[in-house]
CSV table of N, CA, C and O in Angstrom, one decimal:
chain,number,residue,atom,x,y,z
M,1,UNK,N,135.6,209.2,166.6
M,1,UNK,CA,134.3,208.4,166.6
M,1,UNK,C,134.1,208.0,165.2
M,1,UNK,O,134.2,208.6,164.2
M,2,UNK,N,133.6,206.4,165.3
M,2,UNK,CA,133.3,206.0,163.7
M,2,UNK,C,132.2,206.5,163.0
M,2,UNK,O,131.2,206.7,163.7
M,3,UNK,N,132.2,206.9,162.0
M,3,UNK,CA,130.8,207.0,160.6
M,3,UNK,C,129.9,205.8,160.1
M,3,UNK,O,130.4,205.0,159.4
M,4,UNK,N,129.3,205.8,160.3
M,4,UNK,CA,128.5,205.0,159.2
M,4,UNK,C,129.3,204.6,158.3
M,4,UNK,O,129.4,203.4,158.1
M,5,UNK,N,130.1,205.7,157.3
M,5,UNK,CA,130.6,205.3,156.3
M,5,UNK,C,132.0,204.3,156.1
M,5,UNK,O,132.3,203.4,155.3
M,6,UNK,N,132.7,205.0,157.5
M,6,UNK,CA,133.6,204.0,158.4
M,6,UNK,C,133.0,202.6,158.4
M,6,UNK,O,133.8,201.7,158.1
M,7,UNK,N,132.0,202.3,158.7
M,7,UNK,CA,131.8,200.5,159.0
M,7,UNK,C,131.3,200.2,157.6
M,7,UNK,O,131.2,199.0,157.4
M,8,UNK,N,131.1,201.0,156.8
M,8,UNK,CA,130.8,200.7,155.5
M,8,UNK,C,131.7,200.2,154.7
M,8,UNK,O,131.7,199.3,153.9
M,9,UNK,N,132.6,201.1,155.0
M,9,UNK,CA,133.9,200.5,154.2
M,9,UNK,C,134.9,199.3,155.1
M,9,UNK,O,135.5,198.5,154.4
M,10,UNK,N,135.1,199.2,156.3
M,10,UNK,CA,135.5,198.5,156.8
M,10,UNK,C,134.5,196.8,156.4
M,10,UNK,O,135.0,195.7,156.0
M,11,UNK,N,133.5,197.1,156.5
M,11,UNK,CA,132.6,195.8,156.1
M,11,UNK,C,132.5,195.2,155.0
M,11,UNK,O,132.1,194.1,154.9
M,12,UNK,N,132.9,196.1,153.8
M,12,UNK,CA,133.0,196.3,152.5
M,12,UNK,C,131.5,195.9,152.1
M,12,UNK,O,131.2,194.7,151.7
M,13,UNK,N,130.5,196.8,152.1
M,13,UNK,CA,129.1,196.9,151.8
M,13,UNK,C,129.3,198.5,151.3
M,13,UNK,O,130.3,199.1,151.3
M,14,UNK,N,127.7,199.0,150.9
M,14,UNK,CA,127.4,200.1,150.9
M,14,UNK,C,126.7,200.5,152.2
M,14,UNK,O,126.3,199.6,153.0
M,15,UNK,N,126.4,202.3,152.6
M,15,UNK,CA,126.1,202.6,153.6
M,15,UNK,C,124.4,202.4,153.7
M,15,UNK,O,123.7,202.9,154.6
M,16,UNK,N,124.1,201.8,152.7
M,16,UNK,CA,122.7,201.6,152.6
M,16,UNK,C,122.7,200.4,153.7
M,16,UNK,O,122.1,200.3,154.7
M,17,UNK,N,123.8,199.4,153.2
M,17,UNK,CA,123.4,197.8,153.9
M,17,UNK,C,123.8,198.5,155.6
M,17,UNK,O,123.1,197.8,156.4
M,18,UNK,N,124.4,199.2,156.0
M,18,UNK,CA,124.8,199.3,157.0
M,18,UNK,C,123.7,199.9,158.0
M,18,UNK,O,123.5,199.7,159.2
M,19,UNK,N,122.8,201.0,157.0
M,19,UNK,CA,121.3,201.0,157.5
M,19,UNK,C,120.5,200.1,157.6
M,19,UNK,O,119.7,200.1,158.5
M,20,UNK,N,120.7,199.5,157.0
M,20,UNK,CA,119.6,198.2,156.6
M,20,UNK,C,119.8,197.2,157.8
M,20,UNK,O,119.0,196.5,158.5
M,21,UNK,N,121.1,197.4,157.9
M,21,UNK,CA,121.3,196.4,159.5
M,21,UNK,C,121.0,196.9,160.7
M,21,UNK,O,120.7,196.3,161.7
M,22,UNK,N,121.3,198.4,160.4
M,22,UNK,CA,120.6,199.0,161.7
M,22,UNK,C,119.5,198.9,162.3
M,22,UNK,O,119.2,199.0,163.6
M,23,UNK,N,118.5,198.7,161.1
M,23,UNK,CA,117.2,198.9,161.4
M,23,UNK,C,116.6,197.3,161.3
M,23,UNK,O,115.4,197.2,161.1
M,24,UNK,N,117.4,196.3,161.6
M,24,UNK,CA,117.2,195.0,161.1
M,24,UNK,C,116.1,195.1,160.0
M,24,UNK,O,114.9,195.2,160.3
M,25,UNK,N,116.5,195.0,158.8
M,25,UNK,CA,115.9,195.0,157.6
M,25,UNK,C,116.2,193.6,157.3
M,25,UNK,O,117.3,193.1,157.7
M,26,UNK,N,114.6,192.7,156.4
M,26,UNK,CA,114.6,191.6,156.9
M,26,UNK,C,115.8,191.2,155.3
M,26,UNK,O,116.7,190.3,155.4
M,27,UNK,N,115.8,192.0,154.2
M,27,UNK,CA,116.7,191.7,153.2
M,27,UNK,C,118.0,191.7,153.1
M,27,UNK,O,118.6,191.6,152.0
M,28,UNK,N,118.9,191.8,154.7
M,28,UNK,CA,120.2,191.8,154.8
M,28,UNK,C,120.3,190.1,155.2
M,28,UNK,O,119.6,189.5,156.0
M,29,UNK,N,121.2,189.6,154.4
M,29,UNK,CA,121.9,187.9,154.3
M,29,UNK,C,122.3,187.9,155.7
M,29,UNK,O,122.6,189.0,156.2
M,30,UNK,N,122.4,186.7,156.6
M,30,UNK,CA,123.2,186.5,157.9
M,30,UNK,C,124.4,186.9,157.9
M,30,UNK,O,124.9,187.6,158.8
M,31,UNK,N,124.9,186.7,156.9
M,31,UNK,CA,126.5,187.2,156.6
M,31,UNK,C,127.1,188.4,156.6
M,31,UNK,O,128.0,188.8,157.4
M,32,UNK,N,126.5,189.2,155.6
M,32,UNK,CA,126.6,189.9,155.7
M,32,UNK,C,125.9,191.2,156.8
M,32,UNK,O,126.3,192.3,157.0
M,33,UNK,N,125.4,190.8,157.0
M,33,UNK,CA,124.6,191.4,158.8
M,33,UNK,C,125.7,191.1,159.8
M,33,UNK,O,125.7,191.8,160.8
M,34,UNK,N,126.7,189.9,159.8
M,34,UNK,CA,127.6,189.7,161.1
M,34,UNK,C,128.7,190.3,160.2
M,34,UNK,O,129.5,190.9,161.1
M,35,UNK,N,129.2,190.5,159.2
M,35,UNK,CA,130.1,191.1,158.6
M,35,UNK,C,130.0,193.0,159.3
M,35,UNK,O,130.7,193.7,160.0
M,36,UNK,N,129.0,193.1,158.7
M,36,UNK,CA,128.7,194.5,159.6
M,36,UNK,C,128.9,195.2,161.1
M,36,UNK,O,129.2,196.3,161.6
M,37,UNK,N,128.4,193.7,161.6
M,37,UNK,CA,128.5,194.1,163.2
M,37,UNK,C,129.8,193.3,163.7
M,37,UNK,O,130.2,193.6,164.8
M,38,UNK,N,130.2,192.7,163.2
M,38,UNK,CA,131.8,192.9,163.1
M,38,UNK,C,132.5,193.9,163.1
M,38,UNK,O,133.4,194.0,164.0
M,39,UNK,N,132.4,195.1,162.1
M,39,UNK,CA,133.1,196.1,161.9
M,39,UNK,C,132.3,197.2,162.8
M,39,UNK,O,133.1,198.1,163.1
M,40,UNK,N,131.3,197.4,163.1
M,40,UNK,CA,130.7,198.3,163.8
M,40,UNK,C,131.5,197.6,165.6
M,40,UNK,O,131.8,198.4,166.4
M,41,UNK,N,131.6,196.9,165.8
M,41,UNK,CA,132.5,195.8,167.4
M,41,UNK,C,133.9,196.5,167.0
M,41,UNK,O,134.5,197.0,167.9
M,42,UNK,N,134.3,196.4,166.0
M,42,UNK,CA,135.9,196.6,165.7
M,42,UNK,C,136.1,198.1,165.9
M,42,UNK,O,137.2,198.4,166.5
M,43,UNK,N,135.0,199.2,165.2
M,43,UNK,CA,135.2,200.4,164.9
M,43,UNK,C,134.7,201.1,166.6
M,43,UNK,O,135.1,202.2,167.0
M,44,UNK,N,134.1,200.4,167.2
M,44,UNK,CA,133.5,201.0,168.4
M,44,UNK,C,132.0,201.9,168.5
M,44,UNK,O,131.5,202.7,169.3
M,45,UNK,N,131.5,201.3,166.8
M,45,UNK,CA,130.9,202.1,166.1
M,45,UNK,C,129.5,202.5,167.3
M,45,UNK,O,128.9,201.5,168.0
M,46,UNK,N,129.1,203.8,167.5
M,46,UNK,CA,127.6,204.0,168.1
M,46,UNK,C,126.5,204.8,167.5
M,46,UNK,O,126.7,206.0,167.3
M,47,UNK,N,125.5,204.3,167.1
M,47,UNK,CA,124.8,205.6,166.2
M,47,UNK,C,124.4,206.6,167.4
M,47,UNK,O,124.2,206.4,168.6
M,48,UNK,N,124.2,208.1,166.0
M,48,UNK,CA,124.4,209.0,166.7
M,48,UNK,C,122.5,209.4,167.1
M,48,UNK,O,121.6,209.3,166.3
M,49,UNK,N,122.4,209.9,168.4
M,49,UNK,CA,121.2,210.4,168.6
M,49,UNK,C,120.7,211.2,167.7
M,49,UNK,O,119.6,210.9,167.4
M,50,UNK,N,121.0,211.9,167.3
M,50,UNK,CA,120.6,213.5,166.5
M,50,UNK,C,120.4,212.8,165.4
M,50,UNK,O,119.5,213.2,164.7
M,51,UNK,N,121.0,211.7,164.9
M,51,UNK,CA,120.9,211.2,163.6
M,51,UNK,C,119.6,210.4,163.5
M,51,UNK,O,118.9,210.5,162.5
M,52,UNK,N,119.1,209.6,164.8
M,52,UNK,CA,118.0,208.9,165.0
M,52,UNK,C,116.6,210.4,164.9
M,52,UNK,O,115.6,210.6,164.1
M,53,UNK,N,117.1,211.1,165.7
M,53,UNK,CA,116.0,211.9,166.0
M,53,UNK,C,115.4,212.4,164.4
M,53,UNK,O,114.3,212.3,163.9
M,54,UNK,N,116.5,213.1,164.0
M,54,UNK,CA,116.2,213.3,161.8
M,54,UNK,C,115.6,212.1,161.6
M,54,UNK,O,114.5,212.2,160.9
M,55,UNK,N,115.9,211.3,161.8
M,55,UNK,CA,115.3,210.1,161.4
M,55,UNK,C,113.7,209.7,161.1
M,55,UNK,O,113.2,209.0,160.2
M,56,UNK,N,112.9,210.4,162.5
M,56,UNK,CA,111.5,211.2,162.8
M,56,UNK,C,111.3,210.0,163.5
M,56,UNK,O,110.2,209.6,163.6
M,57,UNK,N,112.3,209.4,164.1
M,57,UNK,CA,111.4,208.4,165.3
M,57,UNK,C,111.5,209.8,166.9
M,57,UNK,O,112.2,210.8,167.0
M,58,UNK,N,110.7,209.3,167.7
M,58,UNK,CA,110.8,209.9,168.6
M,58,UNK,C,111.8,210.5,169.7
M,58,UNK,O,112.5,209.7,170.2
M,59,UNK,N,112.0,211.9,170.2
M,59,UNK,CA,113.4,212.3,170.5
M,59,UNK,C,113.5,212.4,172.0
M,59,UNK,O,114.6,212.6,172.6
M,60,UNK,N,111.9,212.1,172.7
M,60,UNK,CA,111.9,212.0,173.9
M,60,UNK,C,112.0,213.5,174.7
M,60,UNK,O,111.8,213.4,175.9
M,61,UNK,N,112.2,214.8,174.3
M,61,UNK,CA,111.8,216.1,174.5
M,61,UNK,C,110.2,216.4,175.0
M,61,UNK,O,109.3,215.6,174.6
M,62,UNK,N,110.0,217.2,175.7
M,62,UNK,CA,108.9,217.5,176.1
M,62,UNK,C,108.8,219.3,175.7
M,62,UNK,O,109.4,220.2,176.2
M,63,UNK,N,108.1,219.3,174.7
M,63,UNK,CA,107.9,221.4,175.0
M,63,UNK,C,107.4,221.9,175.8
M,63,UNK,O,107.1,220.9,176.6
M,64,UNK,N,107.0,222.9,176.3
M,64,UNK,CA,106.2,223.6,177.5
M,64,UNK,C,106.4,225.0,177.1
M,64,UNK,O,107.5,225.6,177.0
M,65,UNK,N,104.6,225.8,176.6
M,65,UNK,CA,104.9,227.2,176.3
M,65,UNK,C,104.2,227.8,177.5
M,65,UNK,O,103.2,227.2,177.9
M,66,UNK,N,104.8,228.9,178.2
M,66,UNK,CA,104.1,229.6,179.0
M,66,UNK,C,104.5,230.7,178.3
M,66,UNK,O,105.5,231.0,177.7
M,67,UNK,N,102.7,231.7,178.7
M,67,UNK,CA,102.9,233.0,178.5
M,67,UNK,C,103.8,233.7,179.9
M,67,UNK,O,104.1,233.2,180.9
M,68,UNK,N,104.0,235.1,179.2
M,68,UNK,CA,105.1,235.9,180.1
M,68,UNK,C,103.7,236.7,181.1
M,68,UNK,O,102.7,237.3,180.8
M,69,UNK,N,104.3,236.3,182.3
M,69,UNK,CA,103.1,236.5,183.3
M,69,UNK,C,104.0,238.3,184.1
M,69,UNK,O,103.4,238.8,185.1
M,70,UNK,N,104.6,238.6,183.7
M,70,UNK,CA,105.0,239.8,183.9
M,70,UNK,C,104.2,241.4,183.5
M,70,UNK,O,104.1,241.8,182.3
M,71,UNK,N,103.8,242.3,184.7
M,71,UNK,CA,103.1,242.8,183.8
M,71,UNK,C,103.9,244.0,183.9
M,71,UNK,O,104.4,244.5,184.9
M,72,UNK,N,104.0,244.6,182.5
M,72,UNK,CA,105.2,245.9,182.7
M,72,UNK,C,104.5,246.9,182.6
M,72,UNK,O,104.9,248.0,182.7
């Protein structure tokens, strides 16, 4: 499975620009934004869930505490 750092260097950017396209950041050139997703098409590249979730956007989990209804 590709890295980040994988389409980084295959694109020849840093892994900053490769965020930056992730997140369509309006400061990435046309070019180099299809340069990127070129190599992310080429590498098979998918971001990783766990990496979004750090990220602190939302992970779609639900908690649920119950007390222990057992009486010993």
């Amino acid at each position: 499975m590709a890295s980040i750092k994988d389409v980084a260097k295959k694109a020849g950017v840093s892994t900053a620009t490769v965020s930056r396209v992730l997140n369509n950041h309006p400061s990435v050139v046309p070019e180099t934004r299809q340069a990127v997703r070129d190599a992310m098409d080429f590498l098979c590249y998918v971001p990783s869930k766990s990496a979004i979730q750090l990220s602190g956007k939302c992970s779609g989990l639900i908690a649920v505490v119950l007390p222990n209804l057992v009486n010993l």
